[in-house]
Short mmCIF file of C-alpha atoms in Angstrom, two decimals:
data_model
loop_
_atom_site.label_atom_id
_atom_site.label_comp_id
_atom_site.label_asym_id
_atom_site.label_seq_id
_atom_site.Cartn_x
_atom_site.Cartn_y
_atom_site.Cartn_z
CA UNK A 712 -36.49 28.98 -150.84
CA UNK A 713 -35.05 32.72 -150.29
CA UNK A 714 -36.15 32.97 -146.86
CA UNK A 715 -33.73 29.72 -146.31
CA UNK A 716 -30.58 32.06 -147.82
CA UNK A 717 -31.71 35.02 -146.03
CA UNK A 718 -32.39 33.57 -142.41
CA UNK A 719 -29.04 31.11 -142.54
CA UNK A 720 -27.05 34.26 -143.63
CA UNK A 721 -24.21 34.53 -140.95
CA UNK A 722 -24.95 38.11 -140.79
CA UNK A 723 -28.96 38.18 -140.78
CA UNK A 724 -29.11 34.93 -137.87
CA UNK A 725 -26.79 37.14 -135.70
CA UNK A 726 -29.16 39.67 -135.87
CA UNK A 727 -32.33 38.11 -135.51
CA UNK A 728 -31.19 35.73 -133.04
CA UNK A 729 -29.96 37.91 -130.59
CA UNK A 730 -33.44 39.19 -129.64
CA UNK A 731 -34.63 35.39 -129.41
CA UNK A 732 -31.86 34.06 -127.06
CA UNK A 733 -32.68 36.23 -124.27
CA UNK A 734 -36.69 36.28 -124.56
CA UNK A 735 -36.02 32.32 -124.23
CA UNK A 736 -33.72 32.20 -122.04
CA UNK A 737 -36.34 34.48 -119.62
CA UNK A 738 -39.10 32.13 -120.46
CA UNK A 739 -36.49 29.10 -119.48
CA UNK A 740 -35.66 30.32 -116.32
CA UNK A 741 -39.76 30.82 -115.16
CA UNK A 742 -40.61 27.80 -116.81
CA UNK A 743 -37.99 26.03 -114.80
CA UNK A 744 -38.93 27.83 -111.63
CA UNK A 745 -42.42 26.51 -111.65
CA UNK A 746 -41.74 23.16 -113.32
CA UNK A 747 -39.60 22.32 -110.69
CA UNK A 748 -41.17 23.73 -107.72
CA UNK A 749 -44.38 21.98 -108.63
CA UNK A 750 -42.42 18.71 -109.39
CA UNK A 751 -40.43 18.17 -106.40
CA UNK A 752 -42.28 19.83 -103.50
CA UNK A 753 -46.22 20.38 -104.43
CA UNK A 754 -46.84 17.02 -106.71
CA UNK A 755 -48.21 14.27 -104.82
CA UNK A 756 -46.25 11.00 -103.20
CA UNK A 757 -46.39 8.35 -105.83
CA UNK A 758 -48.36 5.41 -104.31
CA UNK A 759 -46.37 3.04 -105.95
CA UNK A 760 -42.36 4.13 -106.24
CA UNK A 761 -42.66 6.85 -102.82
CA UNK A 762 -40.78 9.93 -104.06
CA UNK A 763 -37.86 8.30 -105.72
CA UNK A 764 -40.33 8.72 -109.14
CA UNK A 765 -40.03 12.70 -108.65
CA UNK A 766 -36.99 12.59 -110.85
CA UNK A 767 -39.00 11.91 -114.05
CA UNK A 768 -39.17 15.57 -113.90
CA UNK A 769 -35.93 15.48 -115.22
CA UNK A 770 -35.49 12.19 -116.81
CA UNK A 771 -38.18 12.26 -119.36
CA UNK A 772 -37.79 15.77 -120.79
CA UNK A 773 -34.54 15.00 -121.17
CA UNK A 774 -35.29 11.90 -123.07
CA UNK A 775 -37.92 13.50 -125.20
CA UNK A 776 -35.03 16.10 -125.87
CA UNK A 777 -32.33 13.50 -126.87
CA UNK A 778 -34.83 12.62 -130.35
CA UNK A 779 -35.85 16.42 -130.67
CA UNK A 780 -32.29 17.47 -130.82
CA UNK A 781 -31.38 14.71 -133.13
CA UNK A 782 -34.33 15.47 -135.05
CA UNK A 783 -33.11 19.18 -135.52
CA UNK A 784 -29.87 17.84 -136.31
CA UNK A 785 -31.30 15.92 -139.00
CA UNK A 786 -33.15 18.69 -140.60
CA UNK A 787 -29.99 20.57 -140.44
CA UNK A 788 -27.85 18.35 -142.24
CA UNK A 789 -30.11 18.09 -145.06
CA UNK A 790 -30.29 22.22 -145.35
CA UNK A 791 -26.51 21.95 -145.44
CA UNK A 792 -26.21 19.07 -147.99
CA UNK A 793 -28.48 20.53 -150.08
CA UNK A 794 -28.59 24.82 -149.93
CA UNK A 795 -24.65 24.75 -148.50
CA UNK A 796 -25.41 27.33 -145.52
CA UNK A 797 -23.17 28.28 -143.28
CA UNK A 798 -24.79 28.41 -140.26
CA UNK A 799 -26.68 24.81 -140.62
CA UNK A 800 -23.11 23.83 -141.03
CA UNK A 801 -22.15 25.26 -137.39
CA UNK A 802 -26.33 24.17 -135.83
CA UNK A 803 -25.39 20.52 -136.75
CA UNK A 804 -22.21 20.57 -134.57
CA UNK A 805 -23.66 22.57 -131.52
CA UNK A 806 -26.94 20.08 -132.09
CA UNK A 807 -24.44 17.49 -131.65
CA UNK A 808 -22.67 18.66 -128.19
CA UNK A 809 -26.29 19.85 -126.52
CA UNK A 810 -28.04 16.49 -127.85
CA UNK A 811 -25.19 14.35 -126.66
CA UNK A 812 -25.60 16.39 -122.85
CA UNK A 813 -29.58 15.77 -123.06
CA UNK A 814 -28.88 11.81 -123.62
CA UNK A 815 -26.50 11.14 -121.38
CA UNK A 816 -28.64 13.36 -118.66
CA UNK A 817 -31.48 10.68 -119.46
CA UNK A 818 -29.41 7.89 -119.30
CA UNK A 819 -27.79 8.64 -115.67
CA UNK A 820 -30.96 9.84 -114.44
CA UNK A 821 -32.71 6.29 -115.93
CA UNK A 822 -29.75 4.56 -114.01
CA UNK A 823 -30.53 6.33 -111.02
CA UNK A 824 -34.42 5.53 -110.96
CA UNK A 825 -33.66 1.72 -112.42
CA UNK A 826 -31.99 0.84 -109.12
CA UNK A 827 -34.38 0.99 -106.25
CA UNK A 828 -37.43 0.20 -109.23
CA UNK A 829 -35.65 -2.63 -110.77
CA UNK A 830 -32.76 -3.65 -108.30
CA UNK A 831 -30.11 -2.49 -110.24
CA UNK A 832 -28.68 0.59 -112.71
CA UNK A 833 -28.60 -1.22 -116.05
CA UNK A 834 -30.21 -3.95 -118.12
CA UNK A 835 -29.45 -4.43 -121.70
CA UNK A 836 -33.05 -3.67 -122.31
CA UNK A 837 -34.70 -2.57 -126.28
CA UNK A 838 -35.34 0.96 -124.78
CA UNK A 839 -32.09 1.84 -122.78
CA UNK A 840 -29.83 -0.22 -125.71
CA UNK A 841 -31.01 2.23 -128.25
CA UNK A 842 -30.52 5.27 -126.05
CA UNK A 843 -27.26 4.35 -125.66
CA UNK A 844 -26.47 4.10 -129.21
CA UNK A 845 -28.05 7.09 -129.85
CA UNK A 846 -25.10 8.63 -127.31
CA UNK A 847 -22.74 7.00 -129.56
CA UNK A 848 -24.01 8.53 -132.96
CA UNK A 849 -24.14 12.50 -131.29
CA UNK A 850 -20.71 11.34 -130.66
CA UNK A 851 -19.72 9.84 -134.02
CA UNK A 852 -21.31 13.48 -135.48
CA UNK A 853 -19.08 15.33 -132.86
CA UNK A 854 -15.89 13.65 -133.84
CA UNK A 855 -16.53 14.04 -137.54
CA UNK A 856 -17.67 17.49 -137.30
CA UNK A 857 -14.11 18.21 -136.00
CA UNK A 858 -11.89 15.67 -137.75
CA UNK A 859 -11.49 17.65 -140.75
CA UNK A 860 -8.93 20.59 -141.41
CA UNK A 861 -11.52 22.50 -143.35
CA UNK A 862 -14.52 22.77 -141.16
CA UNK A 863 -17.20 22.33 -143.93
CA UNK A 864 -16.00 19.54 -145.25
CA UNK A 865 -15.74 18.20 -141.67
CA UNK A 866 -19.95 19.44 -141.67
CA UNK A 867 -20.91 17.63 -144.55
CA UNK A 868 -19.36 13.90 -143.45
CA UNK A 869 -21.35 14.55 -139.93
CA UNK A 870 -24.33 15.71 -142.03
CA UNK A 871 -24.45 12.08 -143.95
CA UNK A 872 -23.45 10.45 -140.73
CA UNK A 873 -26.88 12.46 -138.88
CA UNK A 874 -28.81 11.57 -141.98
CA UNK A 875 -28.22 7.74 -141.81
CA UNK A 876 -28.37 7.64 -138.06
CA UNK A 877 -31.89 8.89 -138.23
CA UNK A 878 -33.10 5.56 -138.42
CA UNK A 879 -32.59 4.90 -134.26
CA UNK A 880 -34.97 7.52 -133.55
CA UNK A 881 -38.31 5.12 -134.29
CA UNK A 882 -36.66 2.43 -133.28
CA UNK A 883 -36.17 4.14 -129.37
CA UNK A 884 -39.88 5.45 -129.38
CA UNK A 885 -41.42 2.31 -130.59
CA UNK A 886 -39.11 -0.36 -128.64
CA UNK A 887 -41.53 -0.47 -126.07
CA UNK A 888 -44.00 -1.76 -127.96
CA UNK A 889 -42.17 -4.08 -130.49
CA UNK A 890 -40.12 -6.23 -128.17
CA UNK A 891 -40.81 -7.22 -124.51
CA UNK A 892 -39.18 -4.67 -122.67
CA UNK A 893 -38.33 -3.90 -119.37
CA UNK A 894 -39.30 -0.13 -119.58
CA UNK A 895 -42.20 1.02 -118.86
CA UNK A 896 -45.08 1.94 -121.97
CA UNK A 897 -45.57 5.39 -122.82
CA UNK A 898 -48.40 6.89 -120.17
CA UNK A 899 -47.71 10.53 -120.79
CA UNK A 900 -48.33 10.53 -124.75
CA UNK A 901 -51.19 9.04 -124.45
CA UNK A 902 -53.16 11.98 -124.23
CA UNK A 903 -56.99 11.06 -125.15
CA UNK A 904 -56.06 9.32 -121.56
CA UNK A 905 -52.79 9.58 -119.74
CA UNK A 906 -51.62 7.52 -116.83
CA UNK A 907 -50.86 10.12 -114.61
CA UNK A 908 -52.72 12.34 -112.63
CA UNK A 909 -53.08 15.97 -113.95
CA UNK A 910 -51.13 17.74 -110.34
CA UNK A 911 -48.12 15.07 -112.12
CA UNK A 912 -48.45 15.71 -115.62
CA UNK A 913 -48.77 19.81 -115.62
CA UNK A 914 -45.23 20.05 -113.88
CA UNK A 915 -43.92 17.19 -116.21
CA UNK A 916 -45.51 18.96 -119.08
CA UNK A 917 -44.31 22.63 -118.12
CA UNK A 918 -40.50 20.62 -117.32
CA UNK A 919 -40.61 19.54 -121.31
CA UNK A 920 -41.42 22.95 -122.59
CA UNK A 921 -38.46 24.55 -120.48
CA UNK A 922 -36.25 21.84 -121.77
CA UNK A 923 -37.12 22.86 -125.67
CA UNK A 924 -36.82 27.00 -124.78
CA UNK A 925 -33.20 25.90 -123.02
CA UNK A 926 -32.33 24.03 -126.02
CA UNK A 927 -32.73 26.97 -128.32
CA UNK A 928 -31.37 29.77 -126.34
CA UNK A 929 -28.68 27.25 -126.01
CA UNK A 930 -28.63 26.69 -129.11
CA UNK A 931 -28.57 30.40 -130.44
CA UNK A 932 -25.81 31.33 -127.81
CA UNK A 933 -23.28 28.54 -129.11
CA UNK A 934 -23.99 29.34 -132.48
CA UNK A 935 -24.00 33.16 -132.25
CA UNK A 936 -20.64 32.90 -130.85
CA UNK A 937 -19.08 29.98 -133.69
CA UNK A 938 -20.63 32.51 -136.35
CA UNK A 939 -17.98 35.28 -135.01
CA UNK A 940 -15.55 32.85 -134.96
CA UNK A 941 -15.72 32.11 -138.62
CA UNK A 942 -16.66 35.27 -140.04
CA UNK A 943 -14.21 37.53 -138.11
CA UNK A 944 -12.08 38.82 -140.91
CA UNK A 945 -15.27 40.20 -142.29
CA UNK A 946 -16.40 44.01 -141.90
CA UNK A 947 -19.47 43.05 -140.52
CA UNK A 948 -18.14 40.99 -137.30
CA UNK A 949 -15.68 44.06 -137.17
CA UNK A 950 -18.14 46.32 -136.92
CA UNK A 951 -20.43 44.16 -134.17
CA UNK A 952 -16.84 44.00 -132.64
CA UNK A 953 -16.46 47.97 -132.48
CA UNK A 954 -20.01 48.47 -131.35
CA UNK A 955 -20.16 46.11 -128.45
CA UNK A 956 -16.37 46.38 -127.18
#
């Protein structure tokens, strides 16, 4: 488990992670480019819901993202519960913030596409219920992450609190199919045979991968900058401090 201490040093992730953040975020911006081009103006007219099903281009990635991030989060907290590192202390809190932004994207964009599909913005359906609570855990982490004086004490109640809440993420992918729902069944992860045509599904695919590149370059930036913020009475933030001033 030394590579563990050595890449969640403060010092070593600064390093390593600054090379990272901007390959992804140059991958972000051309996956985004074509994602969305091909989404919104070359993808075919749905027969079905017209064009107002063009903003599952955003919708679902951000969905998918809501679990990843939590996911992450999870994995995290138990690096920080159990090998005390620093900066899995900080990724759970910046998890928190960017996973909480992803959710509530999919939620208001789900509103938006609910109304003219189902006549109105929100049901208390299995599938949007448990979305919605997963908004209210990334906020539960948030608030404990900052409620304490000493910040990793304030890290390790959000940790237990990430740990528990890991128990929503099945139940959101699988509502679908355990209670009648009013959301639709999966028809993109079923890949042996998916539901949509491929000039739909490359875009929608190529939207999902610039949604996880964002996320990390994201996610490196935010933490880059709380790791100077913690460790700047030490000589080697000083020193970064000298060099790029």
């Amino acid at each position: 488990m030394q590579f563990i201490h050595k890449y969640g040093s403060p010092k070593y992730f600064y390093q390593w992670s600054k090379g990272w953040q901007r390959w992804l975020t140059v991958i972000t911006l051309l996956l985004l480019s074509f994602g969305l081009y091909q989404g919104f103006f070359v993808a075919p007219t749905d027969y079905q819901q017209g064009e107002s099903y063009r903003i599952i281009f955003i919708h679902v990635p951000a969905a998918w993202m809501s679990m990843f991030v939590y996911m992450a989060m999870a994995v995290s907290s138990i690096v920080a519960l159990v090998w005390r590192i620093k900066v899995a202390e900080i990724v759970i809190g910046e998890c928190a913030i960017i996973g909480a932004s992803f959710t509530a994207l999919a939620l208001i964009t789900g509103m938006l596409w609910g109304k003219p599909m189902w006549g109105t913005y929100w049901v208390w359906d299995a599938r949007l219920t448990s979305e919605l609570v997963l908004l209210f855990l990334y906020f539960g982490v948030i608030a404990l992450h900052g409620a304490f004086e000493d910040p990793r004490t304030g890290a390790r109640a959000a940790a237990i609190l990430a740990i528990v809440g890991i128990i929503n993420i099945p139940i959101i992918k699988y509502s679908v199919e355990w209670w009648s729902t009013l959301h639709q069944p999966a028809t993109v992860a079923k890949f042996d045979k998916p539901s949509m045509h491929m000039s739909m599904l490359i875009p929608l695919l190529v939207m999902a991968v610039a949604f996880k590149t964002y996320f990390l370059a994201l996610l490196f930036s935010r933490t880059r900058s709380e790791v100077l913020s913690r460790e700047k009475n030490t000589s080697w933030v000083k020193d970064v401090m000298e060099k790029e001033s």
